[in-house]
CSV table of C-alpha atoms in Angstrom, one decimal:
chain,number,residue,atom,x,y,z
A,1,UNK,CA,139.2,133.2,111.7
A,2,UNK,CA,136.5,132.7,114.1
A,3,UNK,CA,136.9,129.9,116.7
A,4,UNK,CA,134.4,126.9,116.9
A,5,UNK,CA,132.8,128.6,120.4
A,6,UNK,CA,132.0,131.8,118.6
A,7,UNK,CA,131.3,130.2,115.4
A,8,UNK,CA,128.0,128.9,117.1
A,9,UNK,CA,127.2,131.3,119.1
A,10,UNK,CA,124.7,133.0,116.7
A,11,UNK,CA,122.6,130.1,116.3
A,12,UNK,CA,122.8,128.8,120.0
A,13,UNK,CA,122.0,132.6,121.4
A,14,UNK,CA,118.4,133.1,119.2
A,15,UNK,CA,117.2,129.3,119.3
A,16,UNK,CA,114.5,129.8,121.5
A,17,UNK,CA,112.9,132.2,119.4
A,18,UNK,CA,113.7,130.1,115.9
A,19,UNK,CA,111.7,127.0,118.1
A,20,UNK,CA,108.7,128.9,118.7
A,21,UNK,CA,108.4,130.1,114.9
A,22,UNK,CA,109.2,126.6,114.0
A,23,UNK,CA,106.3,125.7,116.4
A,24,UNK,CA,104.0,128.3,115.4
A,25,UNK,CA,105.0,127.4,111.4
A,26,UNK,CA,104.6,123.6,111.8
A,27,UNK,CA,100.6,124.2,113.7
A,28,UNK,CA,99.8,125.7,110.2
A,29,UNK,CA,100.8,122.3,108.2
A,30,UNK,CA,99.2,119.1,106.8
A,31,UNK,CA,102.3,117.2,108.4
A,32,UNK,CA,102.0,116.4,112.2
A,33,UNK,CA,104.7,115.3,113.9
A,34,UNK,CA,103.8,112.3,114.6
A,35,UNK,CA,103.6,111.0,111.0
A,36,UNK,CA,107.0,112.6,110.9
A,37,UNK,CA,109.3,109.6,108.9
A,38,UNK,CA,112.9,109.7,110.2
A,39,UNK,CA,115.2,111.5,108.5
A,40,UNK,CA,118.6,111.3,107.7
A,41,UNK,CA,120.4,114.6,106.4
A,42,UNK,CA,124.5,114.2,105.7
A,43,UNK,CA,127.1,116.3,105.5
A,44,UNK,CA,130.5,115.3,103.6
A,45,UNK,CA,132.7,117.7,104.5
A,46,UNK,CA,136.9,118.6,104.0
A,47,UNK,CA,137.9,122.1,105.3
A,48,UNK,CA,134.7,123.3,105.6
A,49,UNK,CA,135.5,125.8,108.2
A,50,UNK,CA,134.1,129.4,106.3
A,51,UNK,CA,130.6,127.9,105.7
A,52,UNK,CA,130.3,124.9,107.7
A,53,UNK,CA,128.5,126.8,110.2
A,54,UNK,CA,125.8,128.2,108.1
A,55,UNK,CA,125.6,125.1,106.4
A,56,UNK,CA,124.7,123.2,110.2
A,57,UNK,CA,122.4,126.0,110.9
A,58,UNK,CA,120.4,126.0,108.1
A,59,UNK,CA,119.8,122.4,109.2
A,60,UNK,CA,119.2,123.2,112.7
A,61,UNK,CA,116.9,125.8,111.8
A,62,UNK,CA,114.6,123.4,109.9
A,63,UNK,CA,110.9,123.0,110.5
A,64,UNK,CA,110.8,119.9,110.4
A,65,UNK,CA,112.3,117.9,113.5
A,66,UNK,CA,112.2,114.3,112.8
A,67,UNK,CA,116.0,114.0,111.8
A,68,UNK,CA,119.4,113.1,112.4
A,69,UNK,CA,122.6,114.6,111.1
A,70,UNK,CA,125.2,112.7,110.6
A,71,UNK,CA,128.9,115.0,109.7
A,72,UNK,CA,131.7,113.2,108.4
A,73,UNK,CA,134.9,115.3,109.0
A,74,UNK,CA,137.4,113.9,105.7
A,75,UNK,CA,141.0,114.6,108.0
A,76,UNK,CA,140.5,118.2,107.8
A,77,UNK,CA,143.6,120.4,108.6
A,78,UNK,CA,141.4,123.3,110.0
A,79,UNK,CA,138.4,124.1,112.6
A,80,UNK,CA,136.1,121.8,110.6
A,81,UNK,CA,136.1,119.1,113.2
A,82,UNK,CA,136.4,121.5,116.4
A,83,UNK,CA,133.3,123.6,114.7
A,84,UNK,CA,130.9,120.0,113.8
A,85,UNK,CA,131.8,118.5,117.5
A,86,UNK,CA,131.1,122.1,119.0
A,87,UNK,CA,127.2,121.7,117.5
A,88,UNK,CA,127.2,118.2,118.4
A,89,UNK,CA,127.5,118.8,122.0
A,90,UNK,CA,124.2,121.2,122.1
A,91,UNK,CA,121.9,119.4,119.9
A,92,UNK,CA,121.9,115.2,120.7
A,93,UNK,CA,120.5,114.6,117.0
A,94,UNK,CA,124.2,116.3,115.3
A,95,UNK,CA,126.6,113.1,115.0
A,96,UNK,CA,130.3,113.5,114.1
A,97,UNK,CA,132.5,111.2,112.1
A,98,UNK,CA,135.9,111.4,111.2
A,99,UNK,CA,137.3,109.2,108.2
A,100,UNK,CA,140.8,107.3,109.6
A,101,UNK,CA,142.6,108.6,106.5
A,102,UNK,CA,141.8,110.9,103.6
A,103,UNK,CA,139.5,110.3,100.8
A,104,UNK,CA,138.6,111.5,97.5
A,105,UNK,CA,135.6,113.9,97.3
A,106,UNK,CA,133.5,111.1,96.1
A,107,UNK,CA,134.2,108.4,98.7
A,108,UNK,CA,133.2,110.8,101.1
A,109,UNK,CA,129.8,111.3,100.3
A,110,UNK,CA,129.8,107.5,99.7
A,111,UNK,CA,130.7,106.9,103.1
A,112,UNK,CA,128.0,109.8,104.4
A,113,UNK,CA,125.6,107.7,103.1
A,114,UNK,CA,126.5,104.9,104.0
A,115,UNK,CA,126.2,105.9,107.6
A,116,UNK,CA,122.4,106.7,107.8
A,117,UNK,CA,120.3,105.1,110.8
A,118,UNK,CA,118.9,101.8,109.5
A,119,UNK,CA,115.5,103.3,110.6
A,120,UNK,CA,115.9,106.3,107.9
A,121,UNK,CA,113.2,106.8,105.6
A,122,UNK,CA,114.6,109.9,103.5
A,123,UNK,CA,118.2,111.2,103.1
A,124,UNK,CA,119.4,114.6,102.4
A,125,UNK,CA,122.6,115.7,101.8
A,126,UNK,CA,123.9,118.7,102.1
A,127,UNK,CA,127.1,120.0,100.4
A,128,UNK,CA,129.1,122.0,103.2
A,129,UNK,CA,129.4,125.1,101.4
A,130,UNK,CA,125.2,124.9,100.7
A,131,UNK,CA,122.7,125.9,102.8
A,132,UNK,CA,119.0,124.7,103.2
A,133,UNK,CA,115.8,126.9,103.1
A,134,UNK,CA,114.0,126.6,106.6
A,135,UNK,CA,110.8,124.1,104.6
A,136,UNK,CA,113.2,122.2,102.7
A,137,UNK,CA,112.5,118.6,104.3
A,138,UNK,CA,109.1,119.3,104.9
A,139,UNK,CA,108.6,120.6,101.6
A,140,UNK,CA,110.5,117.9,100.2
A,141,UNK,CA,109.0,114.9,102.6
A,142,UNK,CA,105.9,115.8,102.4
A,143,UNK,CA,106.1,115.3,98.4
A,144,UNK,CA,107.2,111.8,98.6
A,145,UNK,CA,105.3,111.3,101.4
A,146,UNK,CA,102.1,112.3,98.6
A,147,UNK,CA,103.7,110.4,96.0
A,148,UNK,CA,105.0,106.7,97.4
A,149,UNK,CA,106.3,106.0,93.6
A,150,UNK,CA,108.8,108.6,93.9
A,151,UNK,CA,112.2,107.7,94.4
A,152,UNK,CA,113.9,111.0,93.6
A,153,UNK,CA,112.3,114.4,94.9
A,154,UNK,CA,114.3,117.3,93.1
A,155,UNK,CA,113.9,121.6,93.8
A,156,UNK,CA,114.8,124.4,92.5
A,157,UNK,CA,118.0,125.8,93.9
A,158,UNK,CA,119.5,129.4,94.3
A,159,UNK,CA,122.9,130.0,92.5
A,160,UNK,CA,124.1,134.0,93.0
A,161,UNK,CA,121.8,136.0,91.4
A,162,UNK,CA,120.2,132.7,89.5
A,163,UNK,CA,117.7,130.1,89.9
A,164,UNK,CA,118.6,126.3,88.8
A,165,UNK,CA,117.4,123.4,88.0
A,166,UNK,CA,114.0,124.8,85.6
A,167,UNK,CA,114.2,121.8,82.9
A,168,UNK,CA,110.5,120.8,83.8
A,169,UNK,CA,107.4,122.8,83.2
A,170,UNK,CA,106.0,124.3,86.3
A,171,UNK,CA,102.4,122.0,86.0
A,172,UNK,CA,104.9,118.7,85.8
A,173,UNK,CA,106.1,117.6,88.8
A,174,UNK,CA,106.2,113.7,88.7
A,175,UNK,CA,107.6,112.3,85.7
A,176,UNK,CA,108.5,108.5,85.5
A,177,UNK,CA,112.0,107.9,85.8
A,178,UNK,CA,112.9,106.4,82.4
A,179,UNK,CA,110.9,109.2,80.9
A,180,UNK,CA,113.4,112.0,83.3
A,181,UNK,CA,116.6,110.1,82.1
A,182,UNK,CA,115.4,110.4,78.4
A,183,UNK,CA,114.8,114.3,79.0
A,184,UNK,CA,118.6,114.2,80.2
A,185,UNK,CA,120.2,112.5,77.1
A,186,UNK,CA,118.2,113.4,74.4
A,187,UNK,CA,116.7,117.1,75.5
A,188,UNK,CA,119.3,119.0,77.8
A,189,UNK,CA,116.5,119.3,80.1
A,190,UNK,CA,118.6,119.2,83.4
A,191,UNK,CA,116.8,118.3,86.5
A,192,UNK,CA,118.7,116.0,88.5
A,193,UNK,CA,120.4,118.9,90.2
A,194,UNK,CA,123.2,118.5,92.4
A,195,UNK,CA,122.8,116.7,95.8
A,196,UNK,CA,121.9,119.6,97.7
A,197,UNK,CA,119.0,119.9,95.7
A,198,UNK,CA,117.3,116.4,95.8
A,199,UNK,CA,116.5,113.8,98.2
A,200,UNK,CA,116.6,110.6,98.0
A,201,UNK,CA,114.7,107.4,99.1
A,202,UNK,CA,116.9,104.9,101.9
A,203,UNK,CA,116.0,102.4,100.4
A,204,UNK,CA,117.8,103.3,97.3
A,205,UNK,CA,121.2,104.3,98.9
A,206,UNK,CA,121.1,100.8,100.7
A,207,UNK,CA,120.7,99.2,97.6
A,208,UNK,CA,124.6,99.1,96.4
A,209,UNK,CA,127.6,99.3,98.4
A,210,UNK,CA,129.0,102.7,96.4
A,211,UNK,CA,124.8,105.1,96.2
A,212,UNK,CA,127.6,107.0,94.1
A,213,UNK,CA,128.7,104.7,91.3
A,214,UNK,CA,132.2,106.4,90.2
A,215,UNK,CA,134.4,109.0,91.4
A,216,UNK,CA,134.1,111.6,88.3
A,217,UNK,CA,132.2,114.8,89.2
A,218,UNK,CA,129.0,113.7,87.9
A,219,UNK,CA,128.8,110.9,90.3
A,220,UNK,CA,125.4,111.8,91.9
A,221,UNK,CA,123.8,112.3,88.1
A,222,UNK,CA,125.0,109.2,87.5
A,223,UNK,CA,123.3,107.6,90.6
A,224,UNK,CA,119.9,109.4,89.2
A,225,UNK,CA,120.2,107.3,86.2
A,226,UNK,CA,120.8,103.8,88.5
A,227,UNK,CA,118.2,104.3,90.6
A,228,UNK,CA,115.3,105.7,88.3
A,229,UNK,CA,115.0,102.4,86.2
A,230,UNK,CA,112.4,101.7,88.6
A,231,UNK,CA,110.7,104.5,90.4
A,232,UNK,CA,109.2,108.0,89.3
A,233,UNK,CA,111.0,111.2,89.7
A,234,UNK,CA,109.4,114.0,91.4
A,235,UNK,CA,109.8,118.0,91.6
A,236,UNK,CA,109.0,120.7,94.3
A,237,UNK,CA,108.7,123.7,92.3
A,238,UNK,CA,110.1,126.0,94.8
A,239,UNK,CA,113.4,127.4,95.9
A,240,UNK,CA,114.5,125.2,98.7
A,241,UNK,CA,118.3,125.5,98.5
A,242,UNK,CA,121.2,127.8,98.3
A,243,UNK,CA,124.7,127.3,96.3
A,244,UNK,CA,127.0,128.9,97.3
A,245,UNK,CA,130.0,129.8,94.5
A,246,UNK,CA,133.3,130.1,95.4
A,247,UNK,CA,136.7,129.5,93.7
A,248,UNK,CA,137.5,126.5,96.4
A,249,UNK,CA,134.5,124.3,95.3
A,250,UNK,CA,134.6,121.1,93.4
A,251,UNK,CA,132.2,122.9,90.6
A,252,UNK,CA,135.0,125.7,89.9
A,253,UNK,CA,137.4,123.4,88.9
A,254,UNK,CA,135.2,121.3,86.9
A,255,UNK,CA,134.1,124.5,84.9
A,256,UNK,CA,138.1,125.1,84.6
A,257,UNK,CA,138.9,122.2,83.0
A,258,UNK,CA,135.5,121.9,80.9
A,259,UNK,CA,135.5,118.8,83.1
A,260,UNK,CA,131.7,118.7,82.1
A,261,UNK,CA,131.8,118.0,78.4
A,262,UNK,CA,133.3,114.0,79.5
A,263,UNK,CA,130.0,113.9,81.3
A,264,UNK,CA,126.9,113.4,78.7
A,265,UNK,CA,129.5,111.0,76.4
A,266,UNK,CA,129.6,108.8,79.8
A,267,UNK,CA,126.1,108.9,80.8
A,268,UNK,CA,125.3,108.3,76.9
A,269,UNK,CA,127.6,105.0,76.9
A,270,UNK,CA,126.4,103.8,80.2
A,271,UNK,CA,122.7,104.4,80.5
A,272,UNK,CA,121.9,105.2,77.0
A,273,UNK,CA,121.2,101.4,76.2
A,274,UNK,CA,118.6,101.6,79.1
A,275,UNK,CA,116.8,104.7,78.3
A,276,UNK,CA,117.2,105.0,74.2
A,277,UNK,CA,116.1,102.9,71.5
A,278,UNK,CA,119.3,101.8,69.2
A,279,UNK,CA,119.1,104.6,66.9
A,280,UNK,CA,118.8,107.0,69.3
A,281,UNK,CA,121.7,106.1,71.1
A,282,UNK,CA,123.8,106.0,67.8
A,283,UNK,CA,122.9,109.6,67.3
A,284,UNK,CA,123.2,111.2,70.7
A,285,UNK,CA,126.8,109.1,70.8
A,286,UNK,CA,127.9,111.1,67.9
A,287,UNK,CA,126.3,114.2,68.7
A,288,UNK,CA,128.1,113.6,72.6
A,289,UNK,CA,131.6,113.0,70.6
A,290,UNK,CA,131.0,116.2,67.7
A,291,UNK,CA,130.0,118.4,70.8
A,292,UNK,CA,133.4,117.4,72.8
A,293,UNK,CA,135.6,118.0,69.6
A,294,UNK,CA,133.8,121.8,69.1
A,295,UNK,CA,134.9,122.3,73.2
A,296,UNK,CA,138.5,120.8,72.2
A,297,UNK,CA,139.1,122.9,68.8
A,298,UNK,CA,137.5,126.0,71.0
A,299,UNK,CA,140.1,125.7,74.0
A,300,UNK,CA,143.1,125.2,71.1
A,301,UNK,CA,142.1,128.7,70.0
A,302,UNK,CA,142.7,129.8,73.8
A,303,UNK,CA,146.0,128.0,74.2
A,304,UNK,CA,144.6,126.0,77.0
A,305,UNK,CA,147.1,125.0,79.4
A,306,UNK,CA,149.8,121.8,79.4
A,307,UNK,CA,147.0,120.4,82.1
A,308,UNK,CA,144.0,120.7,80.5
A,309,UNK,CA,145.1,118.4,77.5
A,310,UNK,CA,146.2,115.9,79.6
A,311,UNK,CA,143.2,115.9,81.4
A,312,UNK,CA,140.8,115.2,78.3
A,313,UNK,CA,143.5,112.7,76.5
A,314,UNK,CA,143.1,110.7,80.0
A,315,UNK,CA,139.0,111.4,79.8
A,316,UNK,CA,138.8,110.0,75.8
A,317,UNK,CA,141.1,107.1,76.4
A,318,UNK,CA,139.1,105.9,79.6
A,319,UNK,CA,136.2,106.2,77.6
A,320,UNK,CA,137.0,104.4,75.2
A,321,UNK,CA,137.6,107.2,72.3
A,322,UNK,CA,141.5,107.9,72.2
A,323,UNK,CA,142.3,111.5,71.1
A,324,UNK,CA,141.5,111.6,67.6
A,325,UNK,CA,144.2,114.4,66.6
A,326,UNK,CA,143.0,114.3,62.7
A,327,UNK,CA,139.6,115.7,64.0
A,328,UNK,CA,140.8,118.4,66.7
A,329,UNK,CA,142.9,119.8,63.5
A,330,UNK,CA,140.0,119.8,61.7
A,331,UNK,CA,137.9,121.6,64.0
A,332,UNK,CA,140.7,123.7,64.8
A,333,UNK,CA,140.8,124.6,61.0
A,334,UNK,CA,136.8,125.2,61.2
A,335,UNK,CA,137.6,127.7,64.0
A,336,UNK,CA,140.2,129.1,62.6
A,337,UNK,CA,138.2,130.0,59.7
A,338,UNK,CA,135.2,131.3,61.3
A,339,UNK,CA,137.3,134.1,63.4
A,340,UNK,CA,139.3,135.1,60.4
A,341,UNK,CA,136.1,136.2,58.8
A,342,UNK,CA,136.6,139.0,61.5
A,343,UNK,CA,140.2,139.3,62.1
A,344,UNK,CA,140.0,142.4,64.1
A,345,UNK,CA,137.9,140.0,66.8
A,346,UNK,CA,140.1,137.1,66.3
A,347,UNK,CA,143.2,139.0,67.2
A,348,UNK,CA,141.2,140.5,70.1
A,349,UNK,CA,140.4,136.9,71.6
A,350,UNK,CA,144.0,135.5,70.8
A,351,UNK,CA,145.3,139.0,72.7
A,352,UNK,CA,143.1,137.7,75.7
A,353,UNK,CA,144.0,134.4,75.5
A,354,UNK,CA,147.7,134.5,75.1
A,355,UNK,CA,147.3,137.4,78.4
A,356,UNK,CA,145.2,134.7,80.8
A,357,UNK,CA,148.0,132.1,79.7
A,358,UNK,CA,150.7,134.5,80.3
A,359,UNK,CA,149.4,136.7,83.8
A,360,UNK,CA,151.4,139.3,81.9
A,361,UNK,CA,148.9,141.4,80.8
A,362,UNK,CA,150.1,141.5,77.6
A,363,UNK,CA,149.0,144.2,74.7
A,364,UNK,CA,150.2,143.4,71.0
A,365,UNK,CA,149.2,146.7,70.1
């Protein structure tokens, strides 16, 4: 692995020419710097060291220059800390915290946030495996700037080969922000995005003492749904992000453990009685709890591990709907019917299954 010295060096050794574009680029915009507000772009970060780099260059490398960047090193056990203080040194806006003792995932970002310059107008995270398009906070500041209502300004981001984030039609691009949290619960239409992807207002993350409300995965959704009782939501139609995909990342293993099926029963219990009339909510609740049931009879069918039941019986319970075992039989029996209608397939998916359980790579005929 590299070391933090040659980690930068890229970056450090062609910034003269990425500060003349960046000059050049910002003489052909509406936003002078003067008018410029102040910034404040977070990185929550644990063992970061692969992409931490690209991830501080892509912020670096920004056209836009009214900005501080705060890091906030989580006890890594690697060069994360050696690679963030190495940056520091050569650019006076890159600040470097290190948590006293280790945190969840979560907390982190919590206290990332919580660490922006009282003066900041904006914030932007930026996950540590992500990276930002050179525009992004202009792009993005100038929006709110346009559109003072606008507590939330969301883009599209770039996912592999994919594009995410397209819930709204490309002529919408301020909704109000009960209106967006209604898409959410009652439509699928998925906006929000994941923090990498939106920015938020500072006046918002000072509001509470936890801008992320709960420590599940779907923290910063949630925090969408808090804060948009009284402000618009807003949308840059453009590509202003990357994702990058990797087995390591938090989204891996909540893809694993279907750890996103808990999600729209919690955000329908909790912000449902804000955002949906009382029949509503009675029918997206059931729909919420019929959906998770489907994913539980589903992951029966592929023997899913010892783990992944415990997971979910811990997810109903703290929900408030204890594992209801009468109805994960009876879905299991609806499955089971459907793929004996083509046994041939059936005993082709079990084969699979009962292989990715094993590692064996077992062959029953």
């Amino acid at each position: 692995m590299e070391d933090a010295n040659t980690v930068v060096s890229d970056y450090f050794a062609n910034r003269k020419t990425r500060v003349a574009n960046s000059a050049e680029l910002r003489a052909s915009q509406k936003l002078p710097v003067n008018n410029e507000p102040f910034v404040s772009v977070v990185t929550p970060v644990y063992n970061g060291e692969p992409y931490l780099g690209e991830c501080i260059e892509s912020v670096l490398a920004q056209d836009y220059t009214n900005w501080e960047y705060i890091i906030v090193n989580n006890c890594s056990t690697d060069c994360t800390l050696g690679i963030a203080n190495r940056y520091a040194s050569l650019d006076a806006r890159v600040r470097v915290l290190t948590n006293p003792t280790f945190v969840d995932a979560i907390r982190n970002h919590n206290i990332a946030v919580a660490s922006i310059s009282p003066g900041s107008k904006y914030c932007k995270v930026v996950s540590a495996d992500d990276c930002l398009m050179a525009c992004a906070l202009r792009k993005m500041v100038q929006f709110a700037m346009e559109h003072p209502t606008v507590g939330i300004v969301g883009s599209y981001q770039q996912s592999k080969d994919g594009i995410k984030w397209k819930g709204l039609a490309e002529d919408v691009t301020v909704v109000s922000g009960r209106e967006a949290c209604r898409m959410h619960l009652l439509n699928h239409v998925y906006v929000f995005g994941s923090p990498t992807s939106v920015l938020y207002r500072s006046d918002l993350i000072r509001r509470t003492a936890s801008f992320f409300p709960h420590l599940d995965p779907h923290a910063d959704t949630s925090a969408c749904f808090r804060c948009l009782r009284d402000c618009d939501f807003g949308f840059v139609h453009e590509v202003l992000s990357k994702e990058r995909v990797h087995d390591a990342q938090i989204s891996s293993r909540v893809r694993e453990m279907e750890a996103g099926t808990p999600e729209l029963l919690d955000l329908v219990d909790q912000y449902g009685p804000l955002y949906l009339t009382e029949d509503e909510l009675l029918k997206r609740r059931e729909e919420a709890v019929a959906a998770y049931y489907v994913m539980l009879g589903r992951a029966a069918l592929k023997m899913a591990a010892r783990e992944f039941w415990q997971f979910h019986k811990r997810k109903l319970a703290k929900l408030g709907y204890p594992l209801d075992w009468r109805r994960l039989i009876l879905e299991i029996g609806k499955k089971f019917a459907t793929e004996l209608r083509n046994p041939k397939a059936a005993f082709r998916k079990f084969e699979r299954a009962l292989d990715e359980r094993t590692g064996c790579g077992i062959k029953l005929v």
